[in-house]
Each structure stands twice: as C-alpha cells, then as structure tokens.
Short mmCIF file of C-alpha atoms and ligand atoms in Angstrom, two decimals:
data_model
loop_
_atom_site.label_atom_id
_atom_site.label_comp_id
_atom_site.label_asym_id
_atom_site.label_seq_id
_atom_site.Cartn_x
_atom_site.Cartn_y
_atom_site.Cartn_z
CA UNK A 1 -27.30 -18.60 -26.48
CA UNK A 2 -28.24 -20.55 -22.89
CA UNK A 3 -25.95 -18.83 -19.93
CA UNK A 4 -23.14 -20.30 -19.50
CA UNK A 5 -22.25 -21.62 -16.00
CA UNK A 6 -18.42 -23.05 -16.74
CA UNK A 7 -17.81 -20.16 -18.29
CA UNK A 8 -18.36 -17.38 -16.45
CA UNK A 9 -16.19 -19.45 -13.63
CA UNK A 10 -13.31 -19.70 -15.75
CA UNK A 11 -13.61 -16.03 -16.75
CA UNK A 12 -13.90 -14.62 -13.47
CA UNK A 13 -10.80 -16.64 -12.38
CA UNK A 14 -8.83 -15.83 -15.15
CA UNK A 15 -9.58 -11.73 -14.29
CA UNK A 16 -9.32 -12.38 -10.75
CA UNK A 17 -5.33 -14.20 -11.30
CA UNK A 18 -4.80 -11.54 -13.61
CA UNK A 19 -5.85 -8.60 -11.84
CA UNK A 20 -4.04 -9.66 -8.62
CA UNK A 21 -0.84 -7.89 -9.09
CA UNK A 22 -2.28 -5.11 -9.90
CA UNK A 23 -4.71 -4.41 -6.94
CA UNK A 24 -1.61 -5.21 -4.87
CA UNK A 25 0.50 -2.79 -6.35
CA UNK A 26 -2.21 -0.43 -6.20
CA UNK A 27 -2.70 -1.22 -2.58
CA UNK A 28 0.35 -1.10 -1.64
CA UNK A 29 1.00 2.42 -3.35
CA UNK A 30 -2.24 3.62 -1.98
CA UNK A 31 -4.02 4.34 -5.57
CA UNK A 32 -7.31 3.89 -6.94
CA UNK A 33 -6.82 0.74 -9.35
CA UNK A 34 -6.59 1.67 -12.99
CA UNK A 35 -6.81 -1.96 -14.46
CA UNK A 36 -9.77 -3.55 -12.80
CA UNK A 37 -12.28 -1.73 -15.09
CA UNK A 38 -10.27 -2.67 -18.65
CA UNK A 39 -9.68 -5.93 -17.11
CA UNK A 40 -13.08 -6.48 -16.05
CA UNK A 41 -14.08 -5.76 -19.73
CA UNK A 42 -11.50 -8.43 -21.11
CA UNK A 43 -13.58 -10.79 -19.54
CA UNK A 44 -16.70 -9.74 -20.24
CA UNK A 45 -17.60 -9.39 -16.47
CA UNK A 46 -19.40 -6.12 -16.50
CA UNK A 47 -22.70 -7.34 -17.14
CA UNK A 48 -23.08 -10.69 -15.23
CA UNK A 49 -26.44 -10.06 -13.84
CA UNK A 50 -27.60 -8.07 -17.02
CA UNK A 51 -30.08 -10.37 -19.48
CA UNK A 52 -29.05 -11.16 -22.87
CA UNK A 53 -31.54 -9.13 -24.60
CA UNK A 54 -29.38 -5.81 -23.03
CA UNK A 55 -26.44 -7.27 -23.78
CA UNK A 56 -25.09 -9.17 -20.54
CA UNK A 57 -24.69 -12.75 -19.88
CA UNK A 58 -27.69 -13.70 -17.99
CA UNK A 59 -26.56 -14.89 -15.08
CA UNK A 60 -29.00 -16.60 -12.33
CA UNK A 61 -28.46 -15.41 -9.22
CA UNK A 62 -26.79 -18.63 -7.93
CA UNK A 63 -24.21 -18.06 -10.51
CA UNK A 64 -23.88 -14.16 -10.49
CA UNK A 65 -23.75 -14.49 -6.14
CA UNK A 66 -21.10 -17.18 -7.05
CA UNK A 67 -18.76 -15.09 -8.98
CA UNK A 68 -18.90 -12.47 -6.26
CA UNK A 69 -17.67 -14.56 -4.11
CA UNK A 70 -14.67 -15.46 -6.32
CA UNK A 71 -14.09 -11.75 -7.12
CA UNK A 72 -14.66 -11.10 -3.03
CA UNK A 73 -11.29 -12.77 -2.31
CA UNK A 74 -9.35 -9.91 -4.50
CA UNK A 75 -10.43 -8.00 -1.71
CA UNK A 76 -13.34 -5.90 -0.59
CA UNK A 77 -12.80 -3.31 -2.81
CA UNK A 78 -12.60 -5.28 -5.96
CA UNK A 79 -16.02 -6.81 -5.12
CA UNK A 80 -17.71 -3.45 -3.87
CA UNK A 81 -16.72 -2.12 -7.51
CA UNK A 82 -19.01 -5.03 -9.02
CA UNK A 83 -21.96 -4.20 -6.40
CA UNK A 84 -21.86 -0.56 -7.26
CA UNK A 85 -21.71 -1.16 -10.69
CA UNK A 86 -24.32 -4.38 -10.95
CA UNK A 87 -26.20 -4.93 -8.21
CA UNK A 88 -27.30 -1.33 -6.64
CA UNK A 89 -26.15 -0.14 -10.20
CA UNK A 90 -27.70 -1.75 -13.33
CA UNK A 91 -30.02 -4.16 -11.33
CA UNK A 92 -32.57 -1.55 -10.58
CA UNK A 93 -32.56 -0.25 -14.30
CA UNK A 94 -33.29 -3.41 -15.34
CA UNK A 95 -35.61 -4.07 -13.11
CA UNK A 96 -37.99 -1.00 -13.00
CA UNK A 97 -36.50 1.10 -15.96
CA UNK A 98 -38.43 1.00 -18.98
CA UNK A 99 -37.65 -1.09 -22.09
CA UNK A 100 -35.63 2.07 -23.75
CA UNK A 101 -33.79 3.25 -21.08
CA UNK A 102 -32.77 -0.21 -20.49
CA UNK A 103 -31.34 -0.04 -24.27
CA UNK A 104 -30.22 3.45 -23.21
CA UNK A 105 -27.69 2.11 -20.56
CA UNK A 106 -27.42 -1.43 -19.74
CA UNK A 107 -25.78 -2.48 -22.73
CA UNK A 108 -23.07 0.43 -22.48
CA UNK A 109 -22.84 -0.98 -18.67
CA UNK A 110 -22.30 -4.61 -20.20
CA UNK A 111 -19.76 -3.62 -22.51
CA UNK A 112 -17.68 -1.76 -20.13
CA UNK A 113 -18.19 1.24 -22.02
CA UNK A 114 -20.04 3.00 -19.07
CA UNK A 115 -19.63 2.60 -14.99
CA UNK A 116 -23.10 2.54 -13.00
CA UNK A 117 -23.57 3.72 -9.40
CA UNK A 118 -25.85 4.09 -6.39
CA UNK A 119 -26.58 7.54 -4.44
CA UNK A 120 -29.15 7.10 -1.99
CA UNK A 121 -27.46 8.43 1.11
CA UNK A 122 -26.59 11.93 1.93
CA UNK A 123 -24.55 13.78 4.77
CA UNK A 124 -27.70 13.78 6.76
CA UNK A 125 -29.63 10.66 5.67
CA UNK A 126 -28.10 7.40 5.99
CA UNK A 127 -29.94 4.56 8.06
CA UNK A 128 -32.62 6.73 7.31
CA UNK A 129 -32.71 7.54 3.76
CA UNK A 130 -36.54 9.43 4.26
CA UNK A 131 -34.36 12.26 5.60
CA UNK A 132 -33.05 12.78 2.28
CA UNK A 133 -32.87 16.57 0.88
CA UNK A 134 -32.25 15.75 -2.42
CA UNK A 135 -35.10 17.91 -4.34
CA UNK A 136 -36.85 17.15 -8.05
CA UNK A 137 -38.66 19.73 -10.16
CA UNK A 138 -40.40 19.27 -13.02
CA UNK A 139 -39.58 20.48 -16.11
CA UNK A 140 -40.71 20.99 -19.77
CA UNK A 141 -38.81 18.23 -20.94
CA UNK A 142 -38.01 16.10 -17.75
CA UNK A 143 -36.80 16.97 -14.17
CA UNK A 144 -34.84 19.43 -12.42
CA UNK A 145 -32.67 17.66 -9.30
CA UNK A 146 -30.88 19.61 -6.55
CA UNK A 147 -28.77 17.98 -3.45
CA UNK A 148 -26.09 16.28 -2.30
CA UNK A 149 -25.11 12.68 -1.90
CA UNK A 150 -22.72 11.16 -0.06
CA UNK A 151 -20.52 8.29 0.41
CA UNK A 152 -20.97 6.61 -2.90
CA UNK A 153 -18.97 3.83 -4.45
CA UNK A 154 -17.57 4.62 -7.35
CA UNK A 155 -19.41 7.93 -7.29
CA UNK A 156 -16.36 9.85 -8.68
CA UNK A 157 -15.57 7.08 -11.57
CA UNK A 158 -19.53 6.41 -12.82
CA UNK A 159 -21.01 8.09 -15.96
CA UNK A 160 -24.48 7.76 -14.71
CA UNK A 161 -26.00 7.34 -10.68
CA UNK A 162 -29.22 5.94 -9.85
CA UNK A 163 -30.17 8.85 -7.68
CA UNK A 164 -32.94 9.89 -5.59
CA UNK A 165 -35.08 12.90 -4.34
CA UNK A 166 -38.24 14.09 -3.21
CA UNK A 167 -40.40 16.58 -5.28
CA UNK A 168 -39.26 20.08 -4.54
CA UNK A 169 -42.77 21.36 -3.44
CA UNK A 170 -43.92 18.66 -1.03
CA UNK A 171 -42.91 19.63 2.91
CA UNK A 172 -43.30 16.83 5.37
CA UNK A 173 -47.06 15.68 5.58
CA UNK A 174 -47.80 16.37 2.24
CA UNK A 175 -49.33 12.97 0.47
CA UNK A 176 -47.30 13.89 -2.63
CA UNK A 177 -43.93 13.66 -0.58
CA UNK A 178 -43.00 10.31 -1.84
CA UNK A 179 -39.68 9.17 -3.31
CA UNK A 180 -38.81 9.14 -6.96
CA UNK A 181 -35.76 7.25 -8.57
CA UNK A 182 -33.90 8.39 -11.53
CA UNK A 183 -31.08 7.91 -13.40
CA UNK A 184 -28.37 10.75 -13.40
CA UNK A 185 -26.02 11.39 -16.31
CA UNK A 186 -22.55 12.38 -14.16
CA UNK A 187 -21.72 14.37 -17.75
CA UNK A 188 -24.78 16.55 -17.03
CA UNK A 189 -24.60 20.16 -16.44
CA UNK A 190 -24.59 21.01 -12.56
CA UNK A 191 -23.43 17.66 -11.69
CA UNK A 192 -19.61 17.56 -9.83
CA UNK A 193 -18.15 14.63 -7.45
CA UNK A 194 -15.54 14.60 -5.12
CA UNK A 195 -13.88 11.76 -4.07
CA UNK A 196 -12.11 10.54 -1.12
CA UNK A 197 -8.12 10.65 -0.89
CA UNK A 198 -7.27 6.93 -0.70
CA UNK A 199 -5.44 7.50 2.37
CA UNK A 200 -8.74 9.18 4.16
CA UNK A 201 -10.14 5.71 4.11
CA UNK A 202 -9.68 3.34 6.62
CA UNK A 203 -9.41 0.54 4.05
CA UNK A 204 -10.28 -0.13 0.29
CA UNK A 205 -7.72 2.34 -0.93
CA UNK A 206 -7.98 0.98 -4.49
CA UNK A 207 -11.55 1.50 -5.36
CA UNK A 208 -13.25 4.97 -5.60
CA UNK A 209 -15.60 6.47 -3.04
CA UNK A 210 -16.88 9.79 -3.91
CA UNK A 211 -19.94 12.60 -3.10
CA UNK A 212 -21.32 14.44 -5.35
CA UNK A 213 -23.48 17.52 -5.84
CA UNK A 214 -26.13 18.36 -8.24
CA UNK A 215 -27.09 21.40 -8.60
CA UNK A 216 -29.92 22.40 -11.41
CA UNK A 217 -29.25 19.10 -13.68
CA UNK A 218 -31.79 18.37 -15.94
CA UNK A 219 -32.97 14.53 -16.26
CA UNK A 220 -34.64 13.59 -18.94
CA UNK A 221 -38.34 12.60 -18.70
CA UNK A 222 -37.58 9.12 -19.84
CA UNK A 223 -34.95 8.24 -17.18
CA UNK A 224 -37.53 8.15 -13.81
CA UNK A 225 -37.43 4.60 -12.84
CA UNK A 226 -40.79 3.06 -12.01
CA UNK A 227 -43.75 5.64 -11.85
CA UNK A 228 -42.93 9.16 -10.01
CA UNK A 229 -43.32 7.86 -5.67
CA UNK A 230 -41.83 4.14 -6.71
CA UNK A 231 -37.94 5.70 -5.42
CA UNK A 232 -38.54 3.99 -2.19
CA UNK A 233 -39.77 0.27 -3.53
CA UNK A 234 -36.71 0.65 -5.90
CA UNK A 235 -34.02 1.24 -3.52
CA UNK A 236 -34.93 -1.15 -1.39
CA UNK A 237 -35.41 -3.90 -4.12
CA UNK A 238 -31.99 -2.42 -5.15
CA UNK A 239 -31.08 -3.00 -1.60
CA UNK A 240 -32.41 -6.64 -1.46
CA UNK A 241 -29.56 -7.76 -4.53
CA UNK A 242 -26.70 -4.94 -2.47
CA UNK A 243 -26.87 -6.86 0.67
CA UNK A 244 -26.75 -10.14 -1.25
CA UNK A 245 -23.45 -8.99 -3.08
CA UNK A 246 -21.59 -8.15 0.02
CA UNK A 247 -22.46 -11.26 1.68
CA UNK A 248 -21.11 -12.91 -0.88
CA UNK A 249 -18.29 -11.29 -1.35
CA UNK A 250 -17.65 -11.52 2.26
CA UNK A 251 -18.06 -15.26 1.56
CA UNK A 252 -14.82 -14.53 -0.65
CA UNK A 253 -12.69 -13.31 2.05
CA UNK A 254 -13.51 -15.61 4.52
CA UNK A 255 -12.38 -17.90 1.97
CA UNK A 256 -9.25 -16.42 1.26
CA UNK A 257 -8.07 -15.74 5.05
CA UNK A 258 -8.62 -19.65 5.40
CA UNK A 259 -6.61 -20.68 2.26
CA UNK A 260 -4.03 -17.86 3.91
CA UNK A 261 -3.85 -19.26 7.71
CA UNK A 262 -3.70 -22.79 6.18
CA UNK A 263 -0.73 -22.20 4.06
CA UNK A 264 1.38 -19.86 6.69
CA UNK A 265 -0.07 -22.45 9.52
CA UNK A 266 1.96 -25.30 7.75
CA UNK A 267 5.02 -23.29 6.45
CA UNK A 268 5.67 -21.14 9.67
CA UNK A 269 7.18 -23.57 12.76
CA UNK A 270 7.48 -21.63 16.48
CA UNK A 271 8.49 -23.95 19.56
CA UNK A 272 9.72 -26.86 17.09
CA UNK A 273 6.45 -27.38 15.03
CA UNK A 274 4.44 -25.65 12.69
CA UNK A 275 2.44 -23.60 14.15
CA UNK A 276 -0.83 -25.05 12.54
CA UNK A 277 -0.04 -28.23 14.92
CA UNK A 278 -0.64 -25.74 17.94
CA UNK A 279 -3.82 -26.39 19.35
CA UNK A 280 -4.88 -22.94 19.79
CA UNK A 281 -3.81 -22.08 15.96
CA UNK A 282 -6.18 -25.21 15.16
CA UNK A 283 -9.17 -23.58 17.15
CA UNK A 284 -8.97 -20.53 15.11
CA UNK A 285 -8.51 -22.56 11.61
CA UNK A 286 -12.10 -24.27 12.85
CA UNK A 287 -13.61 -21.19 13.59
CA UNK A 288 -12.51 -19.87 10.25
CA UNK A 289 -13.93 -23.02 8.79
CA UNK A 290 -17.36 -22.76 10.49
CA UNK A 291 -17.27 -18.85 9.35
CA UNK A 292 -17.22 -20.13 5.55
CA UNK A 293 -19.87 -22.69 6.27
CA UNK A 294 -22.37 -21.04 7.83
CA UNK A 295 -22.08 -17.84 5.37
CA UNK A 296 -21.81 -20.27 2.31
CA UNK A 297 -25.31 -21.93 3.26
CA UNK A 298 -26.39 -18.38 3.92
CA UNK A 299 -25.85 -16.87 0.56
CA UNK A 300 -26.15 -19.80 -1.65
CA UNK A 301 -30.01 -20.49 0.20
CA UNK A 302 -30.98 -16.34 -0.24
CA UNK A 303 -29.85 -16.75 -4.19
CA UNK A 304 -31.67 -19.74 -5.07
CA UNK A 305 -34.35 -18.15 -3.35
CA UNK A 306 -34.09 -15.06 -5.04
CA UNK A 307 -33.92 -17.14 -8.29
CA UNK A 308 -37.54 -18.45 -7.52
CA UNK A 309 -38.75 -14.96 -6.24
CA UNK A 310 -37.75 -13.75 -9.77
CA UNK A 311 -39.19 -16.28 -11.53
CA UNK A 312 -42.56 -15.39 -9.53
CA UNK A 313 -42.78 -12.09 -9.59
CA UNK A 314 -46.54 -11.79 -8.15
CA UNK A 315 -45.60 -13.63 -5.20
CA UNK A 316 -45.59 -11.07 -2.36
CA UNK A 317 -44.55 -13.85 0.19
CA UNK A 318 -41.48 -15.32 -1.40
CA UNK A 319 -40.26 -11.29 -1.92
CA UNK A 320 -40.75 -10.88 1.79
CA UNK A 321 -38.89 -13.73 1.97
CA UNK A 322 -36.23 -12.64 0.07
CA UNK A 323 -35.74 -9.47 1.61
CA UNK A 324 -35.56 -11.17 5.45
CA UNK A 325 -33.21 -13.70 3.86
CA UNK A 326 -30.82 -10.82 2.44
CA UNK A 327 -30.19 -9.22 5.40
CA UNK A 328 -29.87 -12.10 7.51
CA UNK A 329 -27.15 -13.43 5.12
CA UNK A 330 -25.82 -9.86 5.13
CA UNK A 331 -25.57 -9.16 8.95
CA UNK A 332 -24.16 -12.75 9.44
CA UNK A 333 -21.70 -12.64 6.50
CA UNK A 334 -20.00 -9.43 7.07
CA UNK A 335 -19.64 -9.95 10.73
CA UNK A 336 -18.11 -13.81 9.79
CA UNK A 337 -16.10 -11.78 7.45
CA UNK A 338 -14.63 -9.56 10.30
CA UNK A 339 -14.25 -12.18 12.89
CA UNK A 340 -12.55 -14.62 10.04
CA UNK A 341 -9.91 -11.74 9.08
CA UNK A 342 -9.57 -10.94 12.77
CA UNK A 343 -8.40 -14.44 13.46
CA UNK A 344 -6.15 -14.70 10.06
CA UNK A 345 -4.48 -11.51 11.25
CA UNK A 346 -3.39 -13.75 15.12
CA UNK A 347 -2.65 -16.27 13.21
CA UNK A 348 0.15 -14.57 11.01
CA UNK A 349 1.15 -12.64 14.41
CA UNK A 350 3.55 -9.40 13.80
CA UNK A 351 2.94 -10.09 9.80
CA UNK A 352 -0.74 -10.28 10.33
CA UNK A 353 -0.60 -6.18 11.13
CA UNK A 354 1.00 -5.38 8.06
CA UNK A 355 -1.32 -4.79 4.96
CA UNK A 356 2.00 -5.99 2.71
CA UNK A 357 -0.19 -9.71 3.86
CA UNK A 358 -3.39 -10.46 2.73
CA UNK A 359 -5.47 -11.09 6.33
CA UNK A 360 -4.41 -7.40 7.14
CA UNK A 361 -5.80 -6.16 3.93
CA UNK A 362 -8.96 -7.99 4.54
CA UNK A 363 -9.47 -6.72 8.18
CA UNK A 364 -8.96 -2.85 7.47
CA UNK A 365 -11.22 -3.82 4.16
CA UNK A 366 -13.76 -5.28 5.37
CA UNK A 367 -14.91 -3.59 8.30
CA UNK A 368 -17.48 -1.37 6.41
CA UNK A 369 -19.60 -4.14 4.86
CA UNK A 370 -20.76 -4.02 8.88
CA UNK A 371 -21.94 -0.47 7.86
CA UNK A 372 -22.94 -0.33 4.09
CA UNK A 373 -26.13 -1.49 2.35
CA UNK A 374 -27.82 -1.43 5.65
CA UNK A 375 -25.49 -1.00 9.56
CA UNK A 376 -25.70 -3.87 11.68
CA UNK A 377 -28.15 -2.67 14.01
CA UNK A 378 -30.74 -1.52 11.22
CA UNK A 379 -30.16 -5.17 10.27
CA UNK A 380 -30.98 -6.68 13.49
CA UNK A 381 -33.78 -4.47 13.95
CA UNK A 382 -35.53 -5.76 10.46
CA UNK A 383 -34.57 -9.27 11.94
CA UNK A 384 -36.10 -8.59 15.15
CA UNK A 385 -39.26 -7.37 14.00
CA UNK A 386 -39.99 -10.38 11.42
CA UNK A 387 -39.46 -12.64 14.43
CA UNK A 388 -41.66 -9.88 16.86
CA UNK A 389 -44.49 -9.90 13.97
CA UNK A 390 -46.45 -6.83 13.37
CA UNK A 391 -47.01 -3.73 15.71
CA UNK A 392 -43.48 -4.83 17.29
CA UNK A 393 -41.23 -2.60 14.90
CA UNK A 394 -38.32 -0.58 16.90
CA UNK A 395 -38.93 1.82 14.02
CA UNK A 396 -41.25 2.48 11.10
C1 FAD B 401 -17.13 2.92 1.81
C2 FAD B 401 -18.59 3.23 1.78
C3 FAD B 401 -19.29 3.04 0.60
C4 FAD B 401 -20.65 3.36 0.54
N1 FAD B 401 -21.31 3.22 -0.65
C5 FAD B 401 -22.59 3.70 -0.76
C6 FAD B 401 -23.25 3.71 -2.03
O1 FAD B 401 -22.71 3.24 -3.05
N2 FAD B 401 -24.48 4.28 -2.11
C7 FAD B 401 -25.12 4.81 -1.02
O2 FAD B 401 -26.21 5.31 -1.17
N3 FAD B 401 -24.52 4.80 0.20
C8 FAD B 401 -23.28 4.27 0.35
N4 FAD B 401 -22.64 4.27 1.58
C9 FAD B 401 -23.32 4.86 2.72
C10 FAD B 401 -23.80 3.82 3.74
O3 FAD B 401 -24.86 3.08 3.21
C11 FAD B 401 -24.16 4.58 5.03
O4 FAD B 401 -22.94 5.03 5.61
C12 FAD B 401 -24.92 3.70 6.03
O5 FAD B 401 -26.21 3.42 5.54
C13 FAD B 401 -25.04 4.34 7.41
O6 FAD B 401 -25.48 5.66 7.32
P1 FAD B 401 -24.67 6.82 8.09
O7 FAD B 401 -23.24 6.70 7.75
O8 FAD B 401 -25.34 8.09 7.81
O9 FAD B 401 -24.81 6.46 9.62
P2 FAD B 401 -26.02 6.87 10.59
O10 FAD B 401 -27.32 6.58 9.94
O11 FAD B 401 -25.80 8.26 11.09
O12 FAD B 401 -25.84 5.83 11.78
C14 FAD B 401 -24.85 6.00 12.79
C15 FAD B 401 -25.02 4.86 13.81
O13 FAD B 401 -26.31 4.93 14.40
C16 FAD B 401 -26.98 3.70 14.25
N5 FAD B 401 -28.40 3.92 14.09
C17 FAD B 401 -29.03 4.79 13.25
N6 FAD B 401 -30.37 4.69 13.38
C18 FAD B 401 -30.59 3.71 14.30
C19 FAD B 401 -31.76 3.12 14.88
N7 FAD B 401 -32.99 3.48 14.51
N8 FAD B 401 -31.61 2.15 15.81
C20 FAD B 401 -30.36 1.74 16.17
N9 FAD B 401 -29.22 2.25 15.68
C21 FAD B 401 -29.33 3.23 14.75
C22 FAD B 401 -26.37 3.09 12.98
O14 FAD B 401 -26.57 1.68 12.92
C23 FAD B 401 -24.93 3.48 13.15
O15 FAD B 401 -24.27 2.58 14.03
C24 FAD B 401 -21.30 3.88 1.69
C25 FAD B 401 -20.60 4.02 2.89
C26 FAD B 401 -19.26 3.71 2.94
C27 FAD B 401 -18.53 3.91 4.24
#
C-alpha cells in the first residue's frame, strides 16, 4: 500500500489532542508520562520513518519532518521521545543494519512493542564523541562491551540502544582504533540504567533521560551495524536525521507560542485595549511570526533535500549537502525556538513564568535542543568551516 500523506496527519493530530491532557497532568505532577508510548501505538506512530517492508509506514522525509513538527507543539519532550526512538533510534538500523537485524528490531519498534535509543555520549565525551571509553571485545559468538554512557533519551525506558565503543586493544595511534556501532539489548546481562529524577531536569520532566552502564554484555555477532570501524559514519548519518527532528520539532513550538500569544494577545486588555493592539506586543507577535518562517523554509528545504539525497545514495555531494543543511536548520531552529518562547513568556507577563501556561513550558523545555544532537558552537563551527573551505577547520 502507497504511504499515506492525509493520513498520517490526521493520526498524529488525533494522538497529539488526545495525549494533551495527559502530558499536562504529567507535567504538572512532575512524572515521566505513562500514556504517550500506548498512545503513540494507537496511532500507529511508532514507525513513521520505518519502510513498509519492516513494518512502518514509509514516510518521506517531508512527511515524517512534518509530523514532528505537529508532535513538537506537545512540547519538547513529547517530540524528543520520537527522535530517540526514530530518528537517532531505528533510522540507523535501517539504514546500515543488515536485512535480519532489521527484521530483528524494526518491526517490534513499529509496533510499539519495543522502545529504541541512542548512546553515543559519555561523562567525558560529548562534543567530542572520539573521547569515548566505551570498550568492545571480541568474542566466540559476538562482542564483549564495557563503559558508560550518559545523558540518553529514553535510556532508562528503551529495550535496545544503538551504542558505541572502540575495540578494547587499540590505544590512541593504533590504525585499528576506529569506531564500531552496535545494537545493545537493555535486557542483557551487565547492562543497568539510571535515570534522572524529573525534578533534576531543568525542563522535559515528562520524558525519560537516563545513563547507563555496561559492564561485560555480550552482543551478538549479528547486531554490529555497518562493517566493524563504520561507528563513526553511522552516528553521524544518525546525527544528520537527529538534528533534522529537533528542528522540526522546534518548528512545533514556535508554532504553538504564536497560536498562544495570539489568543491571550486578543483576550487579555491592560490600559483599555487588548493588549495585542499594543504596539510593542505587536513587535513581538512579528518576531514570533518571522521565527516560524524562517525555520519552516529551513526544515521543509533540508527534508526535501534529504528526500533526494536518499533517493541517490552514491551522490557524495548532495550528502554533504545534507549534512550542512541539517545543522544549519538545527542551530537556527532551536535558537528561533528559544527566542520565540522567550517572547511568548513577555507576552503573557506574571503568567508567562508559570509552567501551569504553555510559553513557560516551552522555554524551560526547550533550552537543550541549543545543546543536544550537536551544541551551538560545534554547529557554528561546521558552518564556519563549509563557508572557510578546506584547511580552515577550528577543529578536526
Ligand atoms: C536532555 C538531554 C538529552 C540527551 N540525549 C542524548 C541521546 O539520546 N544520546 C546521546 O548520545 N547524547 C544525548 N545527550 C547528550 C548531548 O548530545 C551532549 O550533552 C552534547 O553533545 C554536549 O556534550 P557535553 O554535555 O559533554 O558538553 P561538552 O562537550 O563538555 O561541552 C561544553 C561546552 O563547551 C563547548 N565546546 C566543546 N568543544 C568545543 C569546541 N571545540 N569549540 C567551541 N566550543 C566547544 C560546547 O559547545 C559546550 O558549550 C543529551 C543531552 C541532554 C541534556
């Protein structure tokens, strides 16, 4: 059956009116949300970005970026639970696992039956995930992985990470030092999580971030993704569809603080008028506006793009491409994000502060899209150096 566009619209507003009283009870009580994984399920919106053939619906990326948008306007941590799960999650199994461990997980994923994650970074290797200490062994029948990640979204919820490590007996300046990807069973033997207390996070209460440690688990030979030394290629082509996600759901809640300032602009009246017919409220409304524009153009351009790159797989430019165009729609939609929450929150004045009102929710939320899937300044520094050309790199 063709992918269906309408569809997947109407589904992912159905879940996203549905799920809203939940996520704000949630919020409100300061608890991970319970419903957004059966709910998700109802509506067959685990799998968005998986293909048919493993079970998902097949979305393009127009369509997929789309819906992340939608679900980006439940809030930041609604929408990071969808990146986690599809887009640093079962995108890079699909894209470099082989044709049985595909069958092994993504159709589980697609179902709802099983939650996907991401563990690149560790307590000591974030911007730079080639300090990573995470170890691999071989063994008889697969690997051995040691170490400790960090910071993961939905890292204490997931039933299998896409995890990476170095092989144990390669120091620095060894050729064999090169990063392999695999994918972790969180059942496994060795493997325990932690995750943070809701109210140790300066926003998203509702969603789950976790560590973990593994210590000894065995991976079976069949789930290394790519060929042992591809771990680096596939995190950042992971990386590439991440950054995409958050822009667009960053789209979302610039959306959502403008439907917000418009309706308390018109209903709240200080000095004898609504306060949406004060001129200052109105320069903040157009800033809002030109927020939603600009980011819109952003991520709908990178996702038609990365619709061609996809459908041209040898062509090294258009990936390039791609990659520039991901972070450039990153770095400008998360900081549009902020600045469009910022102004929501003056708009609504005292209420604004209060996270009982939706701007307030989206400022404390969003502010770590600015750091995940790549900070602002490692994001201006890949920008930078495309414009600088080669040899001009602040760092290799
Ligand atoms: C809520 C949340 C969810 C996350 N989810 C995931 C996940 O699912 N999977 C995952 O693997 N990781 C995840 N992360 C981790 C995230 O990707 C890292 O926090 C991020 O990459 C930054 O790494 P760091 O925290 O170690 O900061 P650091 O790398 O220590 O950076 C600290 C500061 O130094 C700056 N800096 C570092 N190097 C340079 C440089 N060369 N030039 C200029 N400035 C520099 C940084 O930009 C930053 O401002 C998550 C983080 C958070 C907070």
């Amino acid at each position: 059956m063709p992918f269906d566009r309408a569809k997947l619209a109407a589904d992912t507003e159905a879940f996203c009116q549905e799920l809203r009283p939940h996520e704000e009870l949630c919020y409100a009580e300061r608890r991970f949300n319970a419903e957004l994984v059966p709910l998700a399920k109802k509506y067959d919106l685990l799998g968005i970005n998986v293909r048919e053939e493993y079970g998902g619906r097949g979305a393009d990326n127009v369509a997929y970026f789309a819906a992340l948008a939608r679900i980006g306007r439940e809030g930041t941590g609604v929408r990071t639970f969808f990146s986690g799960h599809l887009s640093i999650g079962a995108y890079p199994i699909q894209a470099w696992g082989s044709d049985a461990l595909k069958r092994k997980y993504l159709p589980a994923a697609a179902r709802g039956d099983l939650v996907l994650a991401f563990g690149l970074t560790e307590p000591d290797a974030g911007s730079n995930p080639l300090e990573m200490t995470t170890t691999f062994a071989r063994a008889a029948d697969g690997y051995v992985l040691n170490g400790v990640k960090y910071l993961i979204s939905n890292g204490g919820i997931a039933d299998a990470v896409v995890v990476f490590g170095y092989p144990h007996d390669a120091p620095a300046g060894d050729p064999r030092r090169r990063v392999s990807a695999f994918v972790v069973d969180t059942k496994a033997d060795g493997f325990a999580a932690e995750s943070f207390a809701p109210n140790a996070k300066m926003g998203m209460p509702t969603s789950n971030t976790a560590m973990f440690e593994m210590e000894n688990v065995l991976v079976p030979a069949e789930n290394l993704l790519g060929e042992p030394g591809d771990g680096f290629r596939v995190a950042m082509g992971a990386l590439v569809s991440g950054r995409l996600s958050v822009a667009a759901g960053c789209l979302g809640v610039i959306e959502d603080c403008l439907a917000e300032v418009v309706e308390y602009g018109k209903a709240r009246s200080q000095h004898g008028k609504e306060i949406a017919r004060h001129q200052l409220v109105q320069d903040h409304i157009a800033h809002i506006e030109m927020d939603r524009v600009a980011s819109e153009a952003l991520v709908v351009r990178a996702a038609e793009l990365k619709d061609r790159a996809e459908a041209n797989p040898g062509d090294a430019d258009l990936a390039r491409r791609v990659d520039l165009l991901a972070a450039q729609a990153k770095f400008f939609a998360t900081n549009a994000a902020w600045d469009a929450a910022d102004r929501a929150v003056q708009v609504f004045g005292g209420r604004g502060w209060s996270t009982l009102y939706r701007p307030g929710r989206h400022l404390t939320d969003v502010r770590v899209c600015r750091i995940y899937e790549g900070t602002d300044e490692i994001l201006k520094l890949k920008i930078a150096a495309a414009v600088l050309g080669k040899g001009w790199e602040a760092f290799k």
